[in-house]
C-alpha cells in the first residue's frame, strides 16, 4: 500500500515573513489525514532550519529543491544533501524541469544527485516530463522512459524513492493534460519501475505535477497510479495547499 504524498515546491519564493504560511499549513492538516497522506513543503533552503524548529510537533515534513552530487568540497554556492538534511529536509526535489532546462542538468547528473540524497538519508523526488513539442511529436512515453531509466539510481530502496511526472508545458501555465493522458504516462512509469525493480517497483510513489489546483486535484488524485501531487503555485497559499491535500482520496 503506497502512502499518498502531497508536496509543495515553493521554488525561489518565500522569505522569513512567509514562514507563517507554512505554519498555517502545518496547523491546518486535519487528523483525518494521519496515516493516509504525507505532506511536505519544499521552501528555499534559507528557510529550512527556522521552519524545522517552528514545525516541531507537526506532521508536515520539509524538503529541499536541489542538492549537489558531491558530499562536500570546493563547489562555491552549492549545498550538499547532508547540509540540507541537517537543516530539516527529509525530501529533496531533483531534476525539476526548470533545472534541466536552465542549468542543463542531465539524467546522469540527476541520478548522481539522487544517490547523494539517499546517502544523506533524504528521499529524492525525481522529476521527469516531456515538453510540448515532444508531446506533439508523439514522443511523450519515449522521453519519460528515457529520463526515468537515466535518472533513477541503480538500486534504490523503493520506499525511499518518489517519481514526479510533470509535463513541462503544464508547469505554471494553468494547462493540464487530460485524465487519459495522465493515466497513460503513470501506467507506463509504473510498468517500467516494475520491469526494473520487480515487486519493489509497486511501492514507488508516482506524483503528478503541473498546474494542480484545488478544483482539479480530486479528479487527478483519483487516477490509478497517481500517488500524490507536486504542487508549485498553489502551494504558496495555505488554503489552496490544504484543499489539495484534503482532496486526496480516502482522506
Ligand atoms: P505548478 O508547478 O503547480 O505551479 O504548475 C509545479 C512544479 O513546478 O513542480
PDB file of C-alpha atoms and ligand atoms in Angstrom:
ATOM      1  CA  UNK A   1       0.000   0.000   0.000  1.00  0.00           C
ATOM      2  CA  UNK A   2       1.550   3.288  -1.095  1.00  0.00           C
ATOM      3  CA  UNK A   3       1.035   6.209   1.249  1.00  0.00           C
ATOM      4  CA  UNK A   4      -0.104   9.279  -0.656  1.00  0.00           C
ATOM      5  CA  UNK A   5       2.214  12.259  -0.751  1.00  0.00           C
ATOM      6  CA  UNK A   6       1.300  15.880  -1.354  1.00  0.00           C
ATOM      7  CA  UNK A   7       4.421  18.005  -1.818  1.00  0.00           C
ATOM      8  CA  UNK A   8       4.687  21.761  -2.254  1.00  0.00           C
ATOM      9  CA  UNK A   9       7.509  23.204  -4.337  1.00  0.00           C
ATOM     10  CA  UNK A  10       7.996  26.827  -3.379  1.00  0.00           C
ATOM     11  CA  UNK A  11      10.760  27.410  -5.953  1.00  0.00           C
ATOM     12  CA  UNK A  12      12.515  30.777  -5.394  1.00  0.00           C
ATOM     13  CA  UNK A  13       9.628  32.177  -3.352  1.00  0.00           C
ATOM     14  CA  UNK A  14       9.407  32.747   0.357  1.00  0.00           C
ATOM     15  CA  UNK A  15      11.172  34.896   2.901  1.00  0.00           C
ATOM     16  CA  UNK A  16      11.118  34.875   6.692  1.00  0.00           C
ATOM     17  CA  UNK A  17       7.669  36.500   6.803  1.00  0.00           C
ATOM     18  CA  UNK A  18       6.241  33.650   4.718  1.00  0.00           C
ATOM     19  CA  UNK A  19       7.049  31.036   7.333  1.00  0.00           C
ATOM     20  CA  UNK A  20       3.605  31.949   8.694  1.00  0.00           C
ATOM     21  CA  UNK A  21       2.097  30.264   5.619  1.00  0.00           C
ATOM     22  CA  UNK A  22       3.994  27.054   6.354  1.00  0.00           C
ATOM     23  CA  UNK A  23       2.794  27.164   9.957  1.00  0.00           C
ATOM     24  CA  UNK A  24      -0.787  27.667   8.771  1.00  0.00           C
ATOM     25  CA  UNK A  25      -0.391  24.584   6.586  1.00  0.00           C
ATOM     26  CA  UNK A  26       1.032  22.594   9.495  1.00  0.00           C
ATOM     27  CA  UNK A  27      -1.850  23.659  11.707  1.00  0.00           C
ATOM     28  CA  UNK A  28      -4.489  23.053   9.050  1.00  0.00           C
ATOM     29  CA  UNK A  29      -3.625  19.424   8.420  1.00  0.00           C
ATOM     30  CA  UNK A  30      -6.519  17.569   9.953  1.00  0.00           C
ATOM     31  CA  UNK A  31      -6.224  14.430  11.989  1.00  0.00           C
ATOM     32  CA  UNK A  32      -8.314  12.663   9.324  1.00  0.00           C
ATOM     33  CA  UNK A  33      -5.190  12.704   7.189  1.00  0.00           C
ATOM     34  CA  UNK A  34      -2.966  10.941   9.646  1.00  0.00           C
ATOM     35  CA  UNK A  35      -1.644   7.690   8.288  1.00  0.00           C
ATOM     36  CA  UNK A  36      -3.286   8.323   4.919  1.00  0.00           C
ATOM     37  CA  UNK A  37      -1.316  11.138   3.353  1.00  0.00           C
ATOM     38  CA  UNK A  38       2.109  12.588   3.907  1.00  0.00           C
ATOM     39  CA  UNK A  39       2.597  16.285   3.333  1.00  0.00           C
ATOM     40  CA  UNK A  40       5.811  18.147   2.667  1.00  0.00           C
ATOM     41  CA  UNK A  41       6.732  21.712   1.806  1.00  0.00           C
ATOM     42  CA  UNK A  42       9.986  22.443  -0.012  1.00  0.00           C
ATOM     43  CA  UNK A  43      10.803  26.087   0.740  1.00  0.00           C
ATOM     44  CA  UNK A  44      14.039  27.835  -0.242  1.00  0.00           C
ATOM     45  CA  UNK A  45      16.959  26.362   1.707  1.00  0.00           C
ATOM     46  CA  UNK A  46      17.306  29.610   3.671  1.00  0.00           C
ATOM     47  CA  UNK A  47      14.020  28.881   5.460  1.00  0.00           C
ATOM     48  CA  UNK A  48      14.576  25.222   6.276  1.00  0.00           C
ATOM     49  CA  UNK A  49      16.147  25.447   9.722  1.00  0.00           C
ATOM     50  CA  UNK A  50      13.681  28.035  11.007  1.00  0.00           C
ATOM     51  CA  UNK A  51      10.750  26.029   9.634  1.00  0.00           C
ATOM     52  CA  UNK A  52      12.091  22.835  11.194  1.00  0.00           C
ATOM     53  CA  UNK A  53      12.151  24.487  14.620  1.00  0.00           C
ATOM     54  CA  UNK A  54       8.751  26.116  14.154  1.00  0.00           C
ATOM     55  CA  UNK A  55       7.140  22.854  12.998  1.00  0.00           C
ATOM     56  CA  UNK A  56       8.213  20.759  15.929  1.00  0.00           C
ATOM     57  CA  UNK A  57       5.287  18.519  16.868  1.00  0.00           C
ATOM     58  CA  UNK A  58       3.583  18.916  13.473  1.00  0.00           C
ATOM     59  CA  UNK A  59       3.326  16.156  10.883  1.00  0.00           C
ATOM     60  CA  UNK A  60       4.224  18.479   7.987  1.00  0.00           C
ATOM     61  CA  UNK A  61       7.651  17.487   6.624  1.00  0.00           C
ATOM     62  CA  UNK A  62      10.177  19.678   4.871  1.00  0.00           C
ATOM     63  CA  UNK A  63      12.123  19.204   1.691  1.00  0.00           C
ATOM     64  CA  UNK A  64      14.756  20.952  -0.397  1.00  0.00           C
ATOM     65  CA  UNK A  65      14.661  21.770  -4.108  1.00  0.00           C
ATOM     66  CA  UNK A  66      18.083  20.597  -5.273  1.00  0.00           C
ATOM     67  CA  UNK A  67      21.421  19.412  -3.907  1.00  0.00           C
ATOM     68  CA  UNK A  68      24.961  18.901  -5.130  1.00  0.00           C
ATOM     69  CA  UNK A  69      26.030  15.402  -6.122  1.00  0.00           C
ATOM     70  CA  UNK A  70      29.188  15.518  -4.002  1.00  0.00           C
ATOM     71  CA  UNK A  71      29.373  15.036  -0.263  1.00  0.00           C
ATOM     72  CA  UNK A  72      31.441  18.199   0.226  1.00  0.00           C
ATOM     73  CA  UNK A  73      34.191  20.171  -1.437  1.00  0.00           C
ATOM     74  CA  UNK A  74      35.113  23.228  -3.463  1.00  0.00           C
ATOM     75  CA  UNK A  75      31.713  23.952  -5.026  1.00  0.00           C
ATOM     76  CA  UNK A  76      31.087  27.620  -4.359  1.00  0.00           C
ATOM     77  CA  UNK A  77      27.449  28.419  -3.789  1.00  0.00           C
ATOM     78  CA  UNK A  78      26.238  24.822  -3.639  1.00  0.00           C
ATOM     79  CA  UNK A  79      24.688  22.814  -0.825  1.00  0.00           C
ATOM     80  CA  UNK A  80      25.183  19.123  -0.107  1.00  0.00           C
ATOM     81  CA  UNK A  81      22.363  16.730   0.674  1.00  0.00           C
ATOM     82  CA  UNK A  82      23.734  16.252   4.205  1.00  0.00           C
ATOM     83  CA  UNK A  83      23.650  20.012   4.821  1.00  0.00           C
ATOM     84  CA  UNK A  84      20.034  20.152   3.708  1.00  0.00           C
ATOM     85  CA  UNK A  85      19.099  17.177   5.893  1.00  0.00           C
ATOM     86  CA  UNK A  86      20.798  18.826   8.838  1.00  0.00           C
ATOM     87  CA  UNK A  87      18.703  21.940   8.195  1.00  0.00           C
ATOM     88  CA  UNK A  88      15.491  19.909   8.289  1.00  0.00           C
ATOM     89  CA  UNK A  89      14.915  18.432   4.823  1.00  0.00           C
ATOM     90  CA  UNK A  90      13.701  14.863   4.599  1.00  0.00           C
ATOM     91  CA  UNK A  91      12.940  15.048   0.863  1.00  0.00           C
ATOM     92  CA  UNK A  92      14.917  16.624  -1.992  1.00  0.00           C
ATOM     93  CA  UNK A  93      13.343  17.516  -5.339  1.00  0.00           C
ATOM     94  CA  UNK A  94      15.792  16.608  -8.114  1.00  0.00           C
ATOM     95  CA  UNK A  95      15.791  17.031 -11.872  1.00  0.00           C
ATOM     96  CA  UNK A  96      12.957  19.559 -11.874  1.00  0.00           C
ATOM     97  CA  UNK A  97      12.327  20.684 -15.442  1.00  0.00           C
ATOM     98  CA  UNK A  98      13.443  24.213 -14.559  1.00  0.00           C
ATOM     99  CA  UNK A  99      16.840  22.830 -13.550  1.00  0.00           C
ATOM    100  CA  UNK A 100      17.006  20.512 -16.535  1.00  0.00           C
ATOM    101  CA  UNK A 101      16.201  23.445 -18.870  1.00  0.00           C
ATOM    102  CA  UNK A 102      18.027  26.354 -17.241  1.00  0.00           C
ATOM    103  CA  UNK A 103      21.052  24.527 -15.815  1.00  0.00           C
ATOM    104  CA  UNK A 104      21.168  21.784 -18.452  1.00  0.00           C
ATOM    105  CA  UNK A 105      21.033  19.037 -15.846  1.00  0.00           C
ATOM    106  CA  UNK A 106      21.375  15.642 -17.496  1.00  0.00           C
ATOM    107  CA  UNK A 107      19.742  12.382 -16.429  1.00  0.00           C
ATOM    108  CA  UNK A 108      23.144  11.201 -15.272  1.00  0.00           C
ATOM    109  CA  UNK A 109      23.628  14.236 -13.024  1.00  0.00           C
ATOM    110  CA  UNK A 110      20.121  13.825 -11.621  1.00  0.00           C
ATOM    111  CA  UNK A 111      20.930  10.179 -10.866  1.00  0.00           C
ATOM    112  CA  UNK A 112      24.134  11.143  -9.046  1.00  0.00           C
ATOM    113  CA  UNK A 113      22.307  13.810  -7.053  1.00  0.00           C
ATOM    114  CA  UNK A 114      19.619  11.249  -6.188  1.00  0.00           C
ATOM    115  CA  UNK A 115      22.297   8.872  -4.932  1.00  0.00           C
ATOM    116  CA  UNK A 116      23.736  11.702  -2.832  1.00  0.00           C
ATOM    117  CA  UNK A 117      20.292  12.435  -1.389  1.00  0.00           C
ATOM    118  CA  UNK A 118      19.757   8.773  -0.473  1.00  0.00           C
ATOM    119  CA  UNK A 119      23.221   8.529   1.072  1.00  0.00           C
ATOM    120  CA  UNK A 120      22.428  11.522   3.270  1.00  0.00           C
ATOM    121  CA  UNK A 121      19.125   9.995   4.374  1.00  0.00           C
ATOM    122  CA  UNK A 122      16.756  12.086   2.245  1.00  0.00           C
ATOM    123  CA  UNK A 123      14.112  10.780  -0.145  1.00  0.00           C
ATOM    124  CA  UNK A 124      14.673  12.058  -3.688  1.00  0.00           C
ATOM    125  CA  UNK A 125      11.643  13.281  -5.621  1.00  0.00           C
ATOM    126  CA  UNK A 126      12.887  12.719  -9.164  1.00  0.00           C
ATOM    127  CA  UNK A 127      11.087  14.824 -11.767  1.00  0.00           C
ATOM    128  CA  UNK A 128      10.516  13.721 -15.349  1.00  0.00           C
ATOM    129  CA  UNK A 129       8.278  15.054 -18.101  1.00  0.00           C
ATOM    130  CA  UNK A 130       8.007  15.958 -21.742  1.00  0.00           C
ATOM    131  CA  UNK A 131       7.961  19.373 -23.401  1.00  0.00           C
ATOM    132  CA  UNK A 132       5.062  20.442 -25.586  1.00  0.00           C
ATOM    133  CA  UNK A 133       6.969  19.795 -28.807  1.00  0.00           C
ATOM    134  CA  UNK A 134       7.926  16.322 -27.584  1.00  0.00           C
ATOM    135  CA  UNK A 135       4.277  15.581 -26.835  1.00  0.00           C
ATOM    136  CA  UNK A 136       3.168  16.943 -30.187  1.00  0.00           C
ATOM    137  CA  UNK A 137       5.765  14.753 -31.898  1.00  0.00           C
ATOM    138  CA  UNK A 138       4.249  11.707 -30.168  1.00  0.00           C
ATOM    139  CA  UNK A 139       7.404  11.134 -28.116  1.00  0.00           C
ATOM    140  CA  UNK A 140       5.985  11.512 -24.597  1.00  0.00           C
ATOM    141  CA  UNK A 141       6.479   7.934 -23.426  1.00  0.00           C
ATOM    142  CA  UNK A 142       9.862   7.684 -25.099  1.00  0.00           C
ATOM    143  CA  UNK A 143      11.116  10.818 -23.299  1.00  0.00           C
ATOM    144  CA  UNK A 144       9.652   9.936 -19.937  1.00  0.00           C
ATOM    145  CA  UNK A 145      11.001   6.386 -20.079  1.00  0.00           C
ATOM    146  CA  UNK A 146      14.449   7.604 -21.082  1.00  0.00           C
ATOM    147  CA  UNK A 147      14.536  10.159 -18.249  1.00  0.00           C
ATOM    148  CA  UNK A 148      13.359   7.543 -15.794  1.00  0.00           C
ATOM    149  CA  UNK A 149      15.947   4.995 -16.916  1.00  0.00           C
ATOM    150  CA  UNK A 150      18.776   7.535 -16.661  1.00  0.00           C
ATOM    151  CA  UNK A 151      17.773   9.455 -13.530  1.00  0.00           C
ATOM    152  CA  UNK A 152      16.838   6.723 -11.075  1.00  0.00           C
ATOM    153  CA  UNK A 153      19.700   5.151  -9.074  1.00  0.00           C
ATOM    154  CA  UNK A 154      20.540   1.527  -9.805  1.00  0.00           C
ATOM    155  CA  UNK A 155      19.395   0.037  -6.520  1.00  0.00           C
ATOM    156  CA  UNK A 156      17.257   2.471  -4.569  1.00  0.00           C
ATOM    157  CA  UNK A 157      15.056   1.429  -1.705  1.00  0.00           C
ATOM    158  CA  UNK A 158      11.679   1.759  -3.432  1.00  0.00           C
ATOM    159  CA  UNK A 159      10.032   3.014  -0.248  1.00  0.00           C
ATOM    160  CA  UNK A 160      12.537   5.848  -0.302  1.00  0.00           C
ATOM    161  CA  UNK A 161      12.067   6.923  -3.871  1.00  0.00           C
ATOM    162  CA  UNK A 162       9.449   9.229  -5.355  1.00  0.00           C
ATOM    163  CA  UNK A 163       8.943   9.975  -9.035  1.00  0.00           C
ATOM    164  CA  UNK A 164       7.106  13.126 -10.141  1.00  0.00           C
ATOM    165  CA  UNK A 165       5.642  13.176 -13.624  1.00  0.00           C
ATOM    166  CA  UNK A 166       5.457  16.843 -14.592  1.00  0.00           C
ATOM    167  CA  UNK A 167       4.686  17.672 -18.216  1.00  0.00           C
ATOM    168  CA  UNK A 168       6.834  20.752 -18.807  1.00  0.00           C
ATOM    169  CA  UNK A 169       4.035  22.503 -20.700  1.00  0.00           C
ATOM    170  CA  UNK A 170       1.690  22.144 -17.711  1.00  0.00           C
ATOM    171  CA  UNK A 171       4.041  23.762 -15.172  1.00  0.00           C
ATOM    172  CA  UNK A 172       2.867  27.206 -14.143  1.00  0.00           C
ATOM    173  CA  UNK A 173       0.684  27.532 -17.239  1.00  0.00           C
ATOM    174  CA  UNK A 174      -2.757  26.575 -15.950  1.00  0.00           C
ATOM    175  CA  UNK A 175      -2.840  23.845 -18.605  1.00  0.00           C
ATOM    176  CA  UNK A 176      -3.208  20.229 -17.564  1.00  0.00           C
ATOM    177  CA  UNK A 177      -3.154  17.012 -19.554  1.00  0.00           C
ATOM    178  CA  UNK A 178      -6.388  15.084 -19.869  1.00  0.00           C
ATOM    179  CA  UNK A 179      -7.076  12.415 -17.282  1.00  0.00           C
ATOM    180  CA  UNK A 180      -6.466   9.845 -20.018  1.00  0.00           C
ATOM    181  CA  UNK A 181      -3.038  11.328 -20.788  1.00  0.00           C
ATOM    182  CA  UNK A 182      -2.068  11.391 -17.107  1.00  0.00           C
ATOM    183  CA  UNK A 183      -3.217   7.780 -16.684  1.00  0.00           C
ATOM    184  CA  UNK A 184      -1.257   6.661 -19.744  1.00  0.00           C
ATOM    185  CA  UNK A 185       2.046   8.127 -18.521  1.00  0.00           C
ATOM    186  CA  UNK A 186       1.640   6.973 -14.925  1.00  0.00           C
ATOM    187  CA  UNK A 187       0.836   3.463 -16.142  1.00  0.00           C
ATOM    188  CA  UNK A 188       3.969   3.484 -18.309  1.00  0.00           C
ATOM    189  CA  UNK A 189       6.124   4.729 -15.427  1.00  0.00           C
ATOM    190  CA  UNK A 190       4.755   2.026 -13.132  1.00  0.00           C
ATOM    191  CA  UNK A 191       5.346  -0.642 -15.790  1.00  0.00           C
ATOM    192  CA  UNK A 192       8.955   0.465 -16.190  1.00  0.00           C
ATOM    193  CA  UNK A 193       9.566   0.561 -12.425  1.00  0.00           C
ATOM    194  CA  UNK A 194       8.194  -2.963 -12.049  1.00  0.00           C
ATOM    195  CA  UNK A 195      10.209  -4.214 -15.028  1.00  0.00           C
ATOM    196  CA  UNK A 196      13.336  -2.789 -13.426  1.00  0.00           C
ATOM    197  CA  UNK A 197      12.794  -3.431  -9.728  1.00  0.00           C
ATOM    198  CA  UNK A 198      10.266  -6.264  -9.679  1.00  0.00           C
ATOM    199  CA  UNK A 199       7.586  -6.121  -6.975  1.00  0.00           C
ATOM    200  CA  UNK A 200       9.501  -3.301  -5.291  1.00  0.00           C
ATOM    201  CA  UNK A 201       8.506  -1.107  -8.240  1.00  0.00           C
ATOM    202  CA  UNK A 202       4.920  -1.312  -6.961  1.00  0.00           C
ATOM    203  CA  UNK A 203       5.967   0.544  -3.812  1.00  0.00           C
ATOM    204  CA  UNK A 204       7.477   3.597  -5.516  1.00  0.00           C
ATOM    205  CA  UNK A 205       5.191   6.586  -5.319  1.00  0.00           C
ATOM    206  CA  UNK A 206       4.484   8.453  -8.541  1.00  0.00           C
ATOM    207  CA  UNK A 207       3.270  12.045  -8.176  1.00  0.00           C
ATOM    208  CA  UNK A 208       1.612  14.183 -10.803  1.00  0.00           C
ATOM    209  CA  UNK A 209       2.731  17.822 -11.062  1.00  0.00           C
ATOM    210  CA  UNK A 210       1.776  20.743 -13.292  1.00  0.00           C
ATOM    211  CA  UNK A 211      -0.998  23.255 -12.559  1.00  0.00           C
ATOM    212  CA  UNK A 212      -2.594  21.089  -9.896  1.00  0.00           C
ATOM    213  CA  UNK A 213      -5.181  23.213  -8.094  1.00  0.00           C
ATOM    214  CA  UNK A 214      -7.993  22.673  -5.583  1.00  0.00           C
ATOM    215  CA  UNK A 215     -10.512  22.415  -8.428  1.00  0.00           C
ATOM    216  CA  UNK A 216      -8.749  19.661 -10.382  1.00  0.00           C
ATOM    217  CA  UNK A 217      -6.962  17.839  -7.551  1.00  0.00           C
ATOM    218  CA  UNK A 218      -9.664  15.297  -6.659  1.00  0.00           C
ATOM    219  CA  UNK A 219     -10.000  14.134 -10.258  1.00  0.00           C
ATOM    220  CA  UNK A 220      -6.238  13.875 -10.843  1.00  0.00           C
ATOM    221  CA  UNK A 221      -5.583  12.213  -7.480  1.00  0.00           C
ATOM    222  CA  UNK A 222      -8.236   9.627  -8.353  1.00  0.00           C
ATOM    223  CA  UNK A 223      -6.290   8.359 -11.379  1.00  0.00           C
ATOM    224  CA  UNK A 224      -4.767   4.883 -10.913  1.00  0.00           C
ATOM    225  CA  UNK A 225      -1.038   5.072 -10.170  1.00  0.00           C
ATOM    226  CA  UNK A 226      -1.239   8.750  -9.217  1.00  0.00           C
ATOM    227  CA  UNK A 227       0.017   8.565  -5.644  1.00  0.00           C
ATOM    228  CA  UNK A 228       0.025  12.268  -4.917  1.00  0.00           C
ATOM    229  CA  UNK A 229       0.952  15.641  -6.289  1.00  0.00           C
ATOM    230  CA  UNK A 230       3.862  18.039  -6.640  1.00  0.00           C
ATOM    231  CA  UNK A 231       2.328  21.455  -6.307  1.00  0.00           C
ATOM    232  CA  UNK A 232       4.007  24.693  -7.325  1.00  0.00           C
ATOM    233  CA  UNK A 233       1.948  27.905  -7.400  1.00  0.00           C
ATOM    234  CA  UNK A 234      -0.958  26.544  -5.369  1.00  0.00           C
ATOM    235  CA  UNK A 235       1.361  25.545  -2.520  1.00  0.00           C
ATOM    236  CA  UNK A 236       2.239  29.167  -1.791  1.00  0.00           C
ATOM    237  CA  UNK A 237      -1.180  29.692  -0.257  1.00  0.00           C
ATOM    238  CA  UNK A 238      -2.141  27.682   2.831  1.00  0.00           C
ATOM    239  CA  UNK A 239      -5.815  27.351   1.909  1.00  0.00           C
ATOM    240  CA  UNK A 240      -5.177  26.055  -1.577  1.00  0.00           C
ATOM    241  CA  UNK A 241      -2.449  23.629  -0.492  1.00  0.00           C
ATOM    242  CA  UNK A 242      -4.691  22.309   2.284  1.00  0.00           C
ATOM    243  CA  UNK A 243      -7.634  21.997  -0.104  1.00  0.00           C
ATOM    244  CA  UNK A 244      -5.486  19.860  -2.427  1.00  0.00           C
ATOM    245  CA  UNK A 245      -4.290  17.704   0.472  1.00  0.00           C
ATOM    246  CA  UNK A 246      -7.880  17.234   1.622  1.00  0.00           C
ATOM    247  CA  UNK A 247      -8.876  16.200  -1.919  1.00  0.00           C
ATOM    248  CA  UNK A 248      -6.734  13.078  -1.579  1.00  0.00           C
ATOM    249  CA  UNK A 249      -8.954  10.005  -1.916  1.00  0.00           C
ATOM    250  CA  UNK A 250      -9.712   8.385   1.420  1.00  0.00           C
ATOM    251  CA  UNK A 251      -8.924  11.490   3.480  1.00  0.00           C
TER     252      UNK A 251
HETATM  253  P1  LIG B   1       2.816  24.473 -10.787  1.00  0.00           P
HETATM  254  O1  LIG B   1       4.317  23.933 -10.611  1.00  0.00           O
HETATM  255  O2  LIG B   1       1.938  23.714  -9.829  1.00  0.00           O
HETATM  256  O3  LIG B   1       2.901  25.936 -10.463  1.00  0.00           O
HETATM  257  O4  LIG B   1       2.424  24.225 -12.209  1.00  0.00           O
HETATM  258  C1  LIG B   1       4.582  22.571 -10.399  1.00  0.00           C
HETATM  259  C2  LIG B   1       6.070  22.354 -10.299  1.00  0.00           C
HETATM  260  O5  LIG B   1       6.840  23.031 -10.990  1.00  0.00           O
HETATM  261  O6  LIG B   1       6.525  21.492  -9.527  1.00  0.00           O
END
